[in-house]
Short mmCIF file of C-alpha atoms and ligand atoms in Angstrom, two decimals:
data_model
loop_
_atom_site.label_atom_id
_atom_site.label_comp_id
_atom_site.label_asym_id
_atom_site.label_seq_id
_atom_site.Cartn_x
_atom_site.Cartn_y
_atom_site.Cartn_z
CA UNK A 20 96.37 79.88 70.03
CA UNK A 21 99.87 79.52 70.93
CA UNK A 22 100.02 79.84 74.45
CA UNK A 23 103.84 80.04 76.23
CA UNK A 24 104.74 80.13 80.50
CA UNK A 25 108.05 81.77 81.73
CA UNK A 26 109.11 82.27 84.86
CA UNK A 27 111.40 84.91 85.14
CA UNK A 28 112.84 87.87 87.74
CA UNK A 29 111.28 90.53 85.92
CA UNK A 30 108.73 91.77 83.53
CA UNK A 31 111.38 93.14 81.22
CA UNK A 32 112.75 89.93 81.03
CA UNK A 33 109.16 88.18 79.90
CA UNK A 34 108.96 90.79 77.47
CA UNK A 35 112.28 89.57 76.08
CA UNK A 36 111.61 86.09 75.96
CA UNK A 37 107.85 86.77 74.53
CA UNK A 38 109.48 88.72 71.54
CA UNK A 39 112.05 86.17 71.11
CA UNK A 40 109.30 83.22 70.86
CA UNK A 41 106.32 84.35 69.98
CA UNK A 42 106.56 87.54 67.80
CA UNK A 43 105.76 91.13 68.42
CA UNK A 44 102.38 90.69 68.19
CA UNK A 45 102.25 88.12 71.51
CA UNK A 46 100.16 89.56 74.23
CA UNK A 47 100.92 89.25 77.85
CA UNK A 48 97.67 86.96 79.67
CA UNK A 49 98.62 86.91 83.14
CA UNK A 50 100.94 87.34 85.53
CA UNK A 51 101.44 86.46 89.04
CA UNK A 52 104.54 86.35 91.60
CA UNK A 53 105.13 82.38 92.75
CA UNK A 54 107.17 81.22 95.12
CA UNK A 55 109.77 78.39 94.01
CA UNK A 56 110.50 75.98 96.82
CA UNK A 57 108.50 75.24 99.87
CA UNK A 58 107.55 76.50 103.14
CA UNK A 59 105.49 78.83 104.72
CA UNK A 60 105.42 81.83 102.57
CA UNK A 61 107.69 80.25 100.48
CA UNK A 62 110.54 81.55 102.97
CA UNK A 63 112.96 78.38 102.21
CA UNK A 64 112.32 79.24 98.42
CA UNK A 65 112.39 82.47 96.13
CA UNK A 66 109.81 84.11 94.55
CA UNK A 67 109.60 84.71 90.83
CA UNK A 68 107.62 86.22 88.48
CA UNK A 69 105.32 83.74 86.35
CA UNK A 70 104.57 85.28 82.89
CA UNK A 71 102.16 83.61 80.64
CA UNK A 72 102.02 84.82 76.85
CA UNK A 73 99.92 83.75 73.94
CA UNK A 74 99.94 84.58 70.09
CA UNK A 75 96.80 83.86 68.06
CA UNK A 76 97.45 81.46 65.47
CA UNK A 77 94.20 81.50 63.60
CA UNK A 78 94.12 83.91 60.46
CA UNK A 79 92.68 87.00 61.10
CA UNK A 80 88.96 87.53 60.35
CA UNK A 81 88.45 90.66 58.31
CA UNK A 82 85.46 92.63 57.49
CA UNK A 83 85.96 92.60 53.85
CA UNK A 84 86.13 88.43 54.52
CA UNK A 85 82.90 88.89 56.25
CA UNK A 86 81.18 90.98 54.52
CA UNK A 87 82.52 90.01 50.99
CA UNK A 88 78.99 88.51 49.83
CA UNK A 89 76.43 91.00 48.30
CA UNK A 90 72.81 90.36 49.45
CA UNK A 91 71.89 87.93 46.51
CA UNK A 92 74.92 85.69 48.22
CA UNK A 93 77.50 86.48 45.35
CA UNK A 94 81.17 86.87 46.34
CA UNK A 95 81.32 89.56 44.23
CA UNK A 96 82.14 92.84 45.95
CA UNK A 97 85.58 93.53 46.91
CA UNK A 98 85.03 95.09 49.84
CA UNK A 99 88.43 96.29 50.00
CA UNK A 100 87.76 98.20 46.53
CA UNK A 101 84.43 99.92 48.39
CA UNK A 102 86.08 101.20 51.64
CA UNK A 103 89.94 99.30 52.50
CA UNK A 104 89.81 101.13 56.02
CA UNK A 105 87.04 98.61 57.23
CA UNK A 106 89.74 96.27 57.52
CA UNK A 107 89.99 95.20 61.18
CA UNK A 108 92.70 96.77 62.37
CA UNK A 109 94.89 95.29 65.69
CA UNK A 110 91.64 96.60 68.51
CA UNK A 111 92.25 100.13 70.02
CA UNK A 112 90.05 101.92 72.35
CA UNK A 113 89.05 103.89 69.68
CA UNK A 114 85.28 103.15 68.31
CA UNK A 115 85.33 100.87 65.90
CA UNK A 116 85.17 102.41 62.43
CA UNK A 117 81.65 103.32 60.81
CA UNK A 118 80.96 99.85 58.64
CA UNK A 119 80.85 101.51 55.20
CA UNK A 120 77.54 102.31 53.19
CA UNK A 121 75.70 99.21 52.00
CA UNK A 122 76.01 98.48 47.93
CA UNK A 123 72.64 99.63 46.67
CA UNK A 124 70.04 96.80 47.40
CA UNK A 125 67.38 95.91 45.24
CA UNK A 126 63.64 95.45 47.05
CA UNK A 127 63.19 91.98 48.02
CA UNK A 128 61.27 90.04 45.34
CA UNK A 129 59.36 88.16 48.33
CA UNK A 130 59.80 86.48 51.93
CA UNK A 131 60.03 83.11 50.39
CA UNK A 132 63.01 80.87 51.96
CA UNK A 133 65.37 81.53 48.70
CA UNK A 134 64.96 84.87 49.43
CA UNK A 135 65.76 84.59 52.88
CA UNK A 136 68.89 82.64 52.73
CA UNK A 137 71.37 85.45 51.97
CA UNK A 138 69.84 87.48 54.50
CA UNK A 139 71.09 84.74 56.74
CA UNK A 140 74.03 84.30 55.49
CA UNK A 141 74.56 87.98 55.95
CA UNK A 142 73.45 87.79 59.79
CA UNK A 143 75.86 84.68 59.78
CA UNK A 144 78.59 86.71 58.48
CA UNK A 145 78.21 89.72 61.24
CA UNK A 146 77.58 87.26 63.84
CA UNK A 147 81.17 86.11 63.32
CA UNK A 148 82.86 89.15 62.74
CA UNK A 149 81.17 91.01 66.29
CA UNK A 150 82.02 87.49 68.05
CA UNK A 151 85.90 88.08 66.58
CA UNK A 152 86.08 91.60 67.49
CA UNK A 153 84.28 91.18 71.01
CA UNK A 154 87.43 88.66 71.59
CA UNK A 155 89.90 90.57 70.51
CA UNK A 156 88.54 93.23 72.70
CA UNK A 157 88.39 91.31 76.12
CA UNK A 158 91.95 89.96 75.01
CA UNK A 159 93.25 93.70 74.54
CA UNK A 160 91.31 94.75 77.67
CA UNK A 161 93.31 91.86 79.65
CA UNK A 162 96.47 92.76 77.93
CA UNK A 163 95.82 96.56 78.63
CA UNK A 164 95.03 95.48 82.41
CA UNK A 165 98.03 93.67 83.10
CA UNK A 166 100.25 96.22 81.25
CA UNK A 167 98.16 98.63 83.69
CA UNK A 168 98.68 97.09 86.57
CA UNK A 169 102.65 96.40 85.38
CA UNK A 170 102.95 99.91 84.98
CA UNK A 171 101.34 100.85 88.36
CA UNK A 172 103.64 98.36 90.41
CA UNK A 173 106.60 100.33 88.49
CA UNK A 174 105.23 103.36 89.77
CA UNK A 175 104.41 102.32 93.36
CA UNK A 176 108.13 101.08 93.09
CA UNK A 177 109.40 104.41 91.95
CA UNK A 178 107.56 106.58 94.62
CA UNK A 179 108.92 104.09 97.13
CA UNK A 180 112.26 104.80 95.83
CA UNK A 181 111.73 108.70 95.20
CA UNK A 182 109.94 108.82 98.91
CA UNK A 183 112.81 106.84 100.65
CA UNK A 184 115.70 108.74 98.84
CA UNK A 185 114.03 112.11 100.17
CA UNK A 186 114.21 111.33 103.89
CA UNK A 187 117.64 108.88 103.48
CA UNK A 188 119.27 108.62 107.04
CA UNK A 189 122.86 110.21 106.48
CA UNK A 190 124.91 107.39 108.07
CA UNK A 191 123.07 104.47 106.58
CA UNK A 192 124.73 103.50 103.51
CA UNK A 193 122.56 100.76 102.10
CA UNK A 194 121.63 99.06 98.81
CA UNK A 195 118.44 100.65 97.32
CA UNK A 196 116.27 97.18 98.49
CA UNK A 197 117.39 97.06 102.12
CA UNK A 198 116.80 100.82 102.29
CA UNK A 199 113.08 100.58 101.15
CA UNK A 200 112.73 97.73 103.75
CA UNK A 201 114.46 99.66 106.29
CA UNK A 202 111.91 102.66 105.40
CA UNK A 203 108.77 99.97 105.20
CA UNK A 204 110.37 99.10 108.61
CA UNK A 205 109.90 101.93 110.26
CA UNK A 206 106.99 102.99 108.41
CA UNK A 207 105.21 99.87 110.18
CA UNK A 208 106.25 101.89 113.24
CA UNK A 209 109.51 99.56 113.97
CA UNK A 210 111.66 101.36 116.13
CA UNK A 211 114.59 102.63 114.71
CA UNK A 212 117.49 101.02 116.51
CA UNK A 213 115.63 97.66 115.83
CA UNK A 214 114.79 98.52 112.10
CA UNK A 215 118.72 99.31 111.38
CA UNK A 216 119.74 96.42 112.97
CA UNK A 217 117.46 93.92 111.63
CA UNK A 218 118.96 95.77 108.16
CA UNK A 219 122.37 95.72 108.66
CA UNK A 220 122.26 92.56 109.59
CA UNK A 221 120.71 91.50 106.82
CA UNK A 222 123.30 93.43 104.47
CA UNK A 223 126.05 91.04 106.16
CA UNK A 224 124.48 88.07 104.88
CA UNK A 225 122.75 88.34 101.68
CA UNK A 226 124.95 88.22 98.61
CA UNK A 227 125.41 91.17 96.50
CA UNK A 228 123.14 89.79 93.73
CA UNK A 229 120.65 88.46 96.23
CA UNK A 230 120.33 91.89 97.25
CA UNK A 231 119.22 92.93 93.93
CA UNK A 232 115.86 90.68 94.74
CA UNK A 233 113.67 93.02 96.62
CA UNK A 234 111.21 89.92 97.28
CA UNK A 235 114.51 87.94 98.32
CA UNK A 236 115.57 90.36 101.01
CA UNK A 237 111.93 90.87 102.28
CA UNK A 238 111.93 87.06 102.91
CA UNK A 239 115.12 87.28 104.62
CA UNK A 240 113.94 90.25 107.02
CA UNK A 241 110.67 88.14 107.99
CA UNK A 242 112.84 84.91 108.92
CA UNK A 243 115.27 87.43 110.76
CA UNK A 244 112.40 88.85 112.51
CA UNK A 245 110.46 85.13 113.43
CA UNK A 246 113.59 84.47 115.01
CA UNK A 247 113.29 86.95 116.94
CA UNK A 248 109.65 87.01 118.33
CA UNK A 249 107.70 83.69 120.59
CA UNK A 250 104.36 82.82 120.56
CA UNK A 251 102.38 80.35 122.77
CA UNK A 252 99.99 78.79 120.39
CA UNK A 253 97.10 80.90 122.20
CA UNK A 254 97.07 78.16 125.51
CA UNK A 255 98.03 74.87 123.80
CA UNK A 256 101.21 75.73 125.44
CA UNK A 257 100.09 75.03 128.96
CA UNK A 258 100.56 70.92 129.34
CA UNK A 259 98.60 70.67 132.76
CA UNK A 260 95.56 68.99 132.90
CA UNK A 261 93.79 71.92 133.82
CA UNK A 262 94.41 75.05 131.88
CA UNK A 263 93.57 77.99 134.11
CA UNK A 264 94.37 81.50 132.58
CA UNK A 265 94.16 85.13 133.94
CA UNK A 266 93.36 88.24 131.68
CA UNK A 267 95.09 91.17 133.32
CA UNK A 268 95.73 94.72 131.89
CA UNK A 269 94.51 98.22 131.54
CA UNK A 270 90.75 99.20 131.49
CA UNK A 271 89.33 98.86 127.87
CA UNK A 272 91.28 97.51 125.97
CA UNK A 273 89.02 94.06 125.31
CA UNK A 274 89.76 91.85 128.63
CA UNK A 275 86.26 90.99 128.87
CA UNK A 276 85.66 90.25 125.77
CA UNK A 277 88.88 88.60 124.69
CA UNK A 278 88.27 85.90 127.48
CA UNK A 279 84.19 85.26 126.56
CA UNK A 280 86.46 84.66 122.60
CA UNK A 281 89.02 82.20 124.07
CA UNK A 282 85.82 80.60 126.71
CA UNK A 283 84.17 80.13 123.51
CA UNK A 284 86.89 78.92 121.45
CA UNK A 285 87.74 76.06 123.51
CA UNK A 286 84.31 74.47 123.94
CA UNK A 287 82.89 75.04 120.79
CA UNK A 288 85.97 74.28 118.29
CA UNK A 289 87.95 72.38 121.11
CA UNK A 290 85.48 70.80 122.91
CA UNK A 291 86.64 71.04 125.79
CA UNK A 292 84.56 71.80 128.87
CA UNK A 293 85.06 75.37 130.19
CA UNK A 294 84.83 77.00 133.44
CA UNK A 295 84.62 80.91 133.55
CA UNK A 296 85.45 83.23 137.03
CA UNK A 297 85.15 87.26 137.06
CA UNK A 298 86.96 88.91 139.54
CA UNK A 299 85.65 92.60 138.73
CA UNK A 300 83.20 93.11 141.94
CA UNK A 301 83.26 96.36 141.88
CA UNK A 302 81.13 97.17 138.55
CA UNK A 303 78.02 95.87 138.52
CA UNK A 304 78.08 96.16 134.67
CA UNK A 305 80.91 94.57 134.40
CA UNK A 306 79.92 91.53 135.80
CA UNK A 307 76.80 91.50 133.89
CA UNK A 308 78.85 91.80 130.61
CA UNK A 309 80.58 88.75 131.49
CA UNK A 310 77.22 86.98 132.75
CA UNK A 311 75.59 87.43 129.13
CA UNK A 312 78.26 85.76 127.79
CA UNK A 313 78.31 82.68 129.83
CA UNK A 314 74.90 82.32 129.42
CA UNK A 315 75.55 82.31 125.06
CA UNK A 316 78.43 80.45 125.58
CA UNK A 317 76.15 77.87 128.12
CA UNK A 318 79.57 78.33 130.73
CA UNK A 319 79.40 78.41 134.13
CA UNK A 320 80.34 81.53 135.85
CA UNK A 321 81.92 82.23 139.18
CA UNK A 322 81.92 85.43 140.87
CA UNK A 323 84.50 86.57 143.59
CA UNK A 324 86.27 88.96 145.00
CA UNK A 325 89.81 87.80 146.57
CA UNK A 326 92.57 84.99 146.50
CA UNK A 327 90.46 82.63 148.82
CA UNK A 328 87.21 82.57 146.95
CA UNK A 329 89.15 82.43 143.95
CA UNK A 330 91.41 79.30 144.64
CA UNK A 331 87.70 78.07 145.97
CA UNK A 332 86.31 78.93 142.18
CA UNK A 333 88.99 77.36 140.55
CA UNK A 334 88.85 73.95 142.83
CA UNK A 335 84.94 73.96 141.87
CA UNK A 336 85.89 73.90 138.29
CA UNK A 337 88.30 70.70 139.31
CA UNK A 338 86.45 68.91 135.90
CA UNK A 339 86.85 71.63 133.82
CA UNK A 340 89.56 71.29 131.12
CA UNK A 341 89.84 74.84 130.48
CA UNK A 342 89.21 77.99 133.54
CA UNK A 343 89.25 81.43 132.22
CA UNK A 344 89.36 84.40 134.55
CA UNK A 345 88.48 88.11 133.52
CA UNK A 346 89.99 90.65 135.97
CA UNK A 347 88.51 94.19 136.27
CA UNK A 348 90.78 96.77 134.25
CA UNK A 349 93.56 98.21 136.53
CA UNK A 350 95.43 101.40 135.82
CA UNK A 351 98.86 101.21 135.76
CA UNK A 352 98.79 104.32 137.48
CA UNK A 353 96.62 103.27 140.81
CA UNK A 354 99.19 101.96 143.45
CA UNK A 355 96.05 100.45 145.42
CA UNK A 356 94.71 98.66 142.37
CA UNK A 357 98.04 97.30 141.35
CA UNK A 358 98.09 96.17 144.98
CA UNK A 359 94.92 94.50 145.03
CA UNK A 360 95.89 92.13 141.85
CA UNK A 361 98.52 91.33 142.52
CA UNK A 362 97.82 89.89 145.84
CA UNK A 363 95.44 87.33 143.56
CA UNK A 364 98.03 86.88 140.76
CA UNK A 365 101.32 87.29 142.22
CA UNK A 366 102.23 83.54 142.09
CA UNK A 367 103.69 81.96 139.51
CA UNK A 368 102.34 78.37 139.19
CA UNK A 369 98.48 76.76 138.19
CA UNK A 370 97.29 80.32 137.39
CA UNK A 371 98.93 81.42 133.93
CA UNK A 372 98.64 85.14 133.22
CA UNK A 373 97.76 86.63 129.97
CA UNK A 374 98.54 90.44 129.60
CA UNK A 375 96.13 91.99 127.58
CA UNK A 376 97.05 95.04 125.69
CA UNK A 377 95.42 97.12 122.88
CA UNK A 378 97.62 97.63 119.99
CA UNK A 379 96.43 100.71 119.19
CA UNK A 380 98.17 102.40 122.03
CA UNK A 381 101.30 103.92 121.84
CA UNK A 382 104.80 102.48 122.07
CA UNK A 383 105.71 104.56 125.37
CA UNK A 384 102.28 103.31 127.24
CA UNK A 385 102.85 99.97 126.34
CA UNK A 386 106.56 100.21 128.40
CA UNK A 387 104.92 101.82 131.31
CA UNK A 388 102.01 99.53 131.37
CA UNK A 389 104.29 96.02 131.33
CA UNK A 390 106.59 97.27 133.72
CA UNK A 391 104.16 98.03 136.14
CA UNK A 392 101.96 94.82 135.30
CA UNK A 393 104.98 93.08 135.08
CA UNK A 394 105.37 92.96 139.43
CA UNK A 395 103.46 89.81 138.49
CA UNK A 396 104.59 87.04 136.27
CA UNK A 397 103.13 87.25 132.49
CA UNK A 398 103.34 84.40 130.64
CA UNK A 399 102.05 85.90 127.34
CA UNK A 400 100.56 88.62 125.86
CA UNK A 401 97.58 89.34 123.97
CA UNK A 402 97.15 92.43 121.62
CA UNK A 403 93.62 93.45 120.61
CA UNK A 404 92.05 95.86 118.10
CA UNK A 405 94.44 95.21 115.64
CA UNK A 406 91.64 95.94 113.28
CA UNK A 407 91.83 99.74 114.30
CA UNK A 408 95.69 99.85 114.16
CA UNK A 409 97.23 100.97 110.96
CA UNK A 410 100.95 100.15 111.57
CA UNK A 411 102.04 97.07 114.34
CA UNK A 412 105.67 97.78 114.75
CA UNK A 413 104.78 98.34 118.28
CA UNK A 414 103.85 94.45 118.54
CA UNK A 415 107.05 94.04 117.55
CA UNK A 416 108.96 96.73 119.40
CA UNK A 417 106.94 94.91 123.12
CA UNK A 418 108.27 91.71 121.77
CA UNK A 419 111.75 92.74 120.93
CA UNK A 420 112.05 94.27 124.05
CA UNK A 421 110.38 92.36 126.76
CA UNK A 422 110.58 88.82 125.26
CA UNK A 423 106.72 87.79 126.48
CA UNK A 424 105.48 85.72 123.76
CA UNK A 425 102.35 86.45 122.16
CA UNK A 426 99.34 84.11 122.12
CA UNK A 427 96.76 85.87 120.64
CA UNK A 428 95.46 88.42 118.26
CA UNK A 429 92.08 89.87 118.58
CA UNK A 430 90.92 91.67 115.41
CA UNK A 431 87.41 92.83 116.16
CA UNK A 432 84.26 93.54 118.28
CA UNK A 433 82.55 89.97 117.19
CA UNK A 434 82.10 87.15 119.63
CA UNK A 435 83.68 84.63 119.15
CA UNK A 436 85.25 84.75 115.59
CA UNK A 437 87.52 87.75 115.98
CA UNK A 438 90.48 86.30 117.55
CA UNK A 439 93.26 84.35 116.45
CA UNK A 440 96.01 82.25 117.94
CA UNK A 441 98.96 84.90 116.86
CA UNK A 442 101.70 82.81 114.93
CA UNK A 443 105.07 84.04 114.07
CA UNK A 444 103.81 84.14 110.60
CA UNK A 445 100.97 86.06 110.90
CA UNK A 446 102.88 88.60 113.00
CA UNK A 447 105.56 89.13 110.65
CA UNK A 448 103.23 89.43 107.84
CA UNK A 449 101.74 92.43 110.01
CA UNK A 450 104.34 93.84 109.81
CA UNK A 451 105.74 93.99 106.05
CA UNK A 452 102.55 92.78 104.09
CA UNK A 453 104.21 89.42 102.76
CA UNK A 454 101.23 87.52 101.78
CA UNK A 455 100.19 91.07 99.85
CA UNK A 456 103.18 91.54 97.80
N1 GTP B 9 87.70 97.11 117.46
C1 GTP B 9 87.88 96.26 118.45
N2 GTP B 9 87.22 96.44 119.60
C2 GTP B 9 87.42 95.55 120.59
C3 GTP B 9 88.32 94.47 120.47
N3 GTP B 9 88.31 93.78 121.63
C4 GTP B 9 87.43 94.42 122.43
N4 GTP B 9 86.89 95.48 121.82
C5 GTP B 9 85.92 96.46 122.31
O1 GTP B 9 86.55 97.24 123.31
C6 GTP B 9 85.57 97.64 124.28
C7 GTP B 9 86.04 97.23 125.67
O2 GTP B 9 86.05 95.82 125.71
P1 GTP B 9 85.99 95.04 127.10
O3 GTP B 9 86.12 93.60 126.80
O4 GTP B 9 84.84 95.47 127.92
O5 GTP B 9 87.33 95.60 127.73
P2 GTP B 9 87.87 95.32 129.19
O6 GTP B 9 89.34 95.31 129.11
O7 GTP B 9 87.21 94.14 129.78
O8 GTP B 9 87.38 96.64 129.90
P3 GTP B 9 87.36 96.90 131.50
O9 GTP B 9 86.82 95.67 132.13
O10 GTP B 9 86.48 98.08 131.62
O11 GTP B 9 88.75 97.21 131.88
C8 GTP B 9 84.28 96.97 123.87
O12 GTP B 9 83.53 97.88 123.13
C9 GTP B 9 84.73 95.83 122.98
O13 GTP B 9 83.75 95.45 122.03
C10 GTP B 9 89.02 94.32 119.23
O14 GTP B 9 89.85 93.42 119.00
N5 GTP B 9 88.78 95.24 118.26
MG1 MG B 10 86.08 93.90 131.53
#
């Protein structure tokens, strides 16, 4: 087996180089995109297309070798003579031909071993030739999947091309890769002014024959873009002794749970001891939500119900390392609410506050709801349910716009595994499906 690597830009150019070294009748055995250089996602390197190709050296088994004994053992028949189509052809996914009629046979004389032995050698014989052929077929099988799934990403690439040209924006004149990004862009739910200036941008800088790398100029958009957004390392970012932090937002959209993930988080993975306080008095259910989690957790849990008992809370937990407050959901909407938490949260200082907003609601919401929670200081933001979001341009759009950093990502129901501590990375990958491509 000769077996050959390339790495190359594209598949057309393996196919070259396969020809060239290895013959026509190479096949392809894998292939997989790599990224040259180091650094997360390979950004500080390019990514190429690795290309491994292998020609069998061995001579080719045959039928007629095979089965060119008669029963008494003789090399006598020429098989070829009998039936030359049972010659194994290169594999197709046609059935293998009919094996052609057995030379008359003469009865067995007896089951003595002489007898037997050109029986075996017969069995011996089809053993090998059904071992061959079931090799060739799982190499034709991998050859025909990879040319498959070659064929396929050519396809994908030509809808994105044919579905791009058909809704091209008049005045952007763009090569063809920077306008499938800018399309992927907005696709992701980017807004517009953003997505043509991240692209234009990009146009500026890249070369004209980097621009011909589509993987190139993706790479280039995601470093624009993790310029662009902050994170906070989920709380690492707070240096005082005592992290406190405040979950404030809307009603629903995972407050509750979010800060029973992060209580959890930091005493079972951090160790670190933890201190919870609820500040939702008004719902009896609420409270109890929050109560069954302290007790799984094995957290203690403060109740109260304005800024004194709170500071009082909070100086309780003086050797906690970590205090986490849930807040009852607040509509935007409800002057008297707004009123009421802000009174508790107004100050910037030992309390850090984490908005908490759903990313599965929409980009015009998400203004309304930040400017009016925004009377108070945020110091990050968390987005939830990103598992039931199908585009996250509006992450991107909230963090364009009102430059909070993010600190975390909640992906699920499950306490205390679905959250994460949102890094640029992560967030850009949201966005145009790096690690995926
Ligand atoms: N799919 C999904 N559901 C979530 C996520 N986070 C929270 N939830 C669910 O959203 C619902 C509301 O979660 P809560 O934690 O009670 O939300 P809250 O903001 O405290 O709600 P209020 O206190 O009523 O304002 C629950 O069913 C949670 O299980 C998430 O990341 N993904
Ligand atoms: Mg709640």
């Amino acid at each position: 087996m000769n077996l050959k690597r390339y790495r190359v830009t594209n598949i057309q150019e393996a196919l070259q180089l396969i020809k060239r070294d290895l013959g026509p009748e190479a096949i392809i055995v894998s292939t997989r995109q790599v990224k040259e250089g180091k650094g997360t996602f390979g950004l500080f390197g390019k990514t190429v297309l690795e290309v491994t190709a292998a020609r069998d050296d061995k001579p080719k088994a045959t039928l007629s070798s095979a089965l060119g004994r008669n029963l008494n053992g003789q090399p006598s028949l020429d098989v070829e003579e009998i039936a030359p189509s049972t010659e194994v052809e290169e594999p197709s996914l046609r059935s293998p031909s009919p094996l052609p009629p057995s030379p008359a046979v003469a009865p067995l004389p007896s089951l003595d071993s002489r007898a037997l032995q050109p029986i075996r050698q017969e069995l011996q014989g089809l053993r090998e030739v059904v071992e061959e052929l079931s090799n060739r077929t799982s190499a034709f099988e991998e050859f025909s999947n990879n040319q498959l799934r070659h064929e396929l990403g050519e396809m994908r690439h030509m809808l994105h091309l044919m579905a791009s040209r058909s809704s091209l924006p008049d005045d952007l004149d763009l090569p063809e890769n920077l306008m499938m990004l800018y399309q992927q862009l907005k696709f992701g739910g980017l807004e517009d002014k953003f997505s043509r200036r991240l692209v234009l941008e990009a146009q500026k800088n890249i070369s004209d024959e980097d621009l011909q790398n589509f993987s190139y100029v993706k790479i280039f958009l995601a470093r624009m873009l993790m310029k662009i957004i902050r994170t906070t390392e989920g709380i690492e970012y707070i240096t005082a002794p005592q992290k406190v932090v405040a979950l404030i937002g809307p009603t629903g959209v995972g407050k509750t749970t979010t800060a029973a993930k992060i209580a959890s988080d930091q005493m079972l993975k951090r160790k670190r001891r933890v201190g919870l306080i609820t500040v939702d008095t008004f719902r009896i259910a609420a409270v109890e939500q929050l109560r069954t989690y302290a007790k799984i957790i094995n957290v203690p849990l403060r109740i109260v119900s304005d800024r004194q008992e709170m500071d009082k809370a909070v100086e309780s937990f003086s050797d906690c390392d970590v205090v986490v407050i849930d807040t009852g959901g607040c509509s935007q909407r409800d002057e008297g609410q707004m009123f009421e938490l802000r009174e508790i949260f107004d100050e910037r200082g030992r309390i850090h506050n984490l908005l908490v907003l759903s990313s599965t609601t929409k980009d015009n919401d998400l203004n309304e709801i930040t400017r009016k929670f925004g009377v108070m200081p945020i110091d990050g933001v968390i987005f939830t349910k990103l598992d039931e979001s199908a585009s996250y341009g509006t992450i991107f759009n909230h963090a364009i716009r009102f430059k909070k950093p993010v600190s975390f990502l909640s992906t699920g129901q499950k306490v205390p595994e679905d959250i994460e501590m949102a890094t640029k990375e992560r967030m850009v990958d949201l966005l145009l499906n790096i690690s995926g491509s």
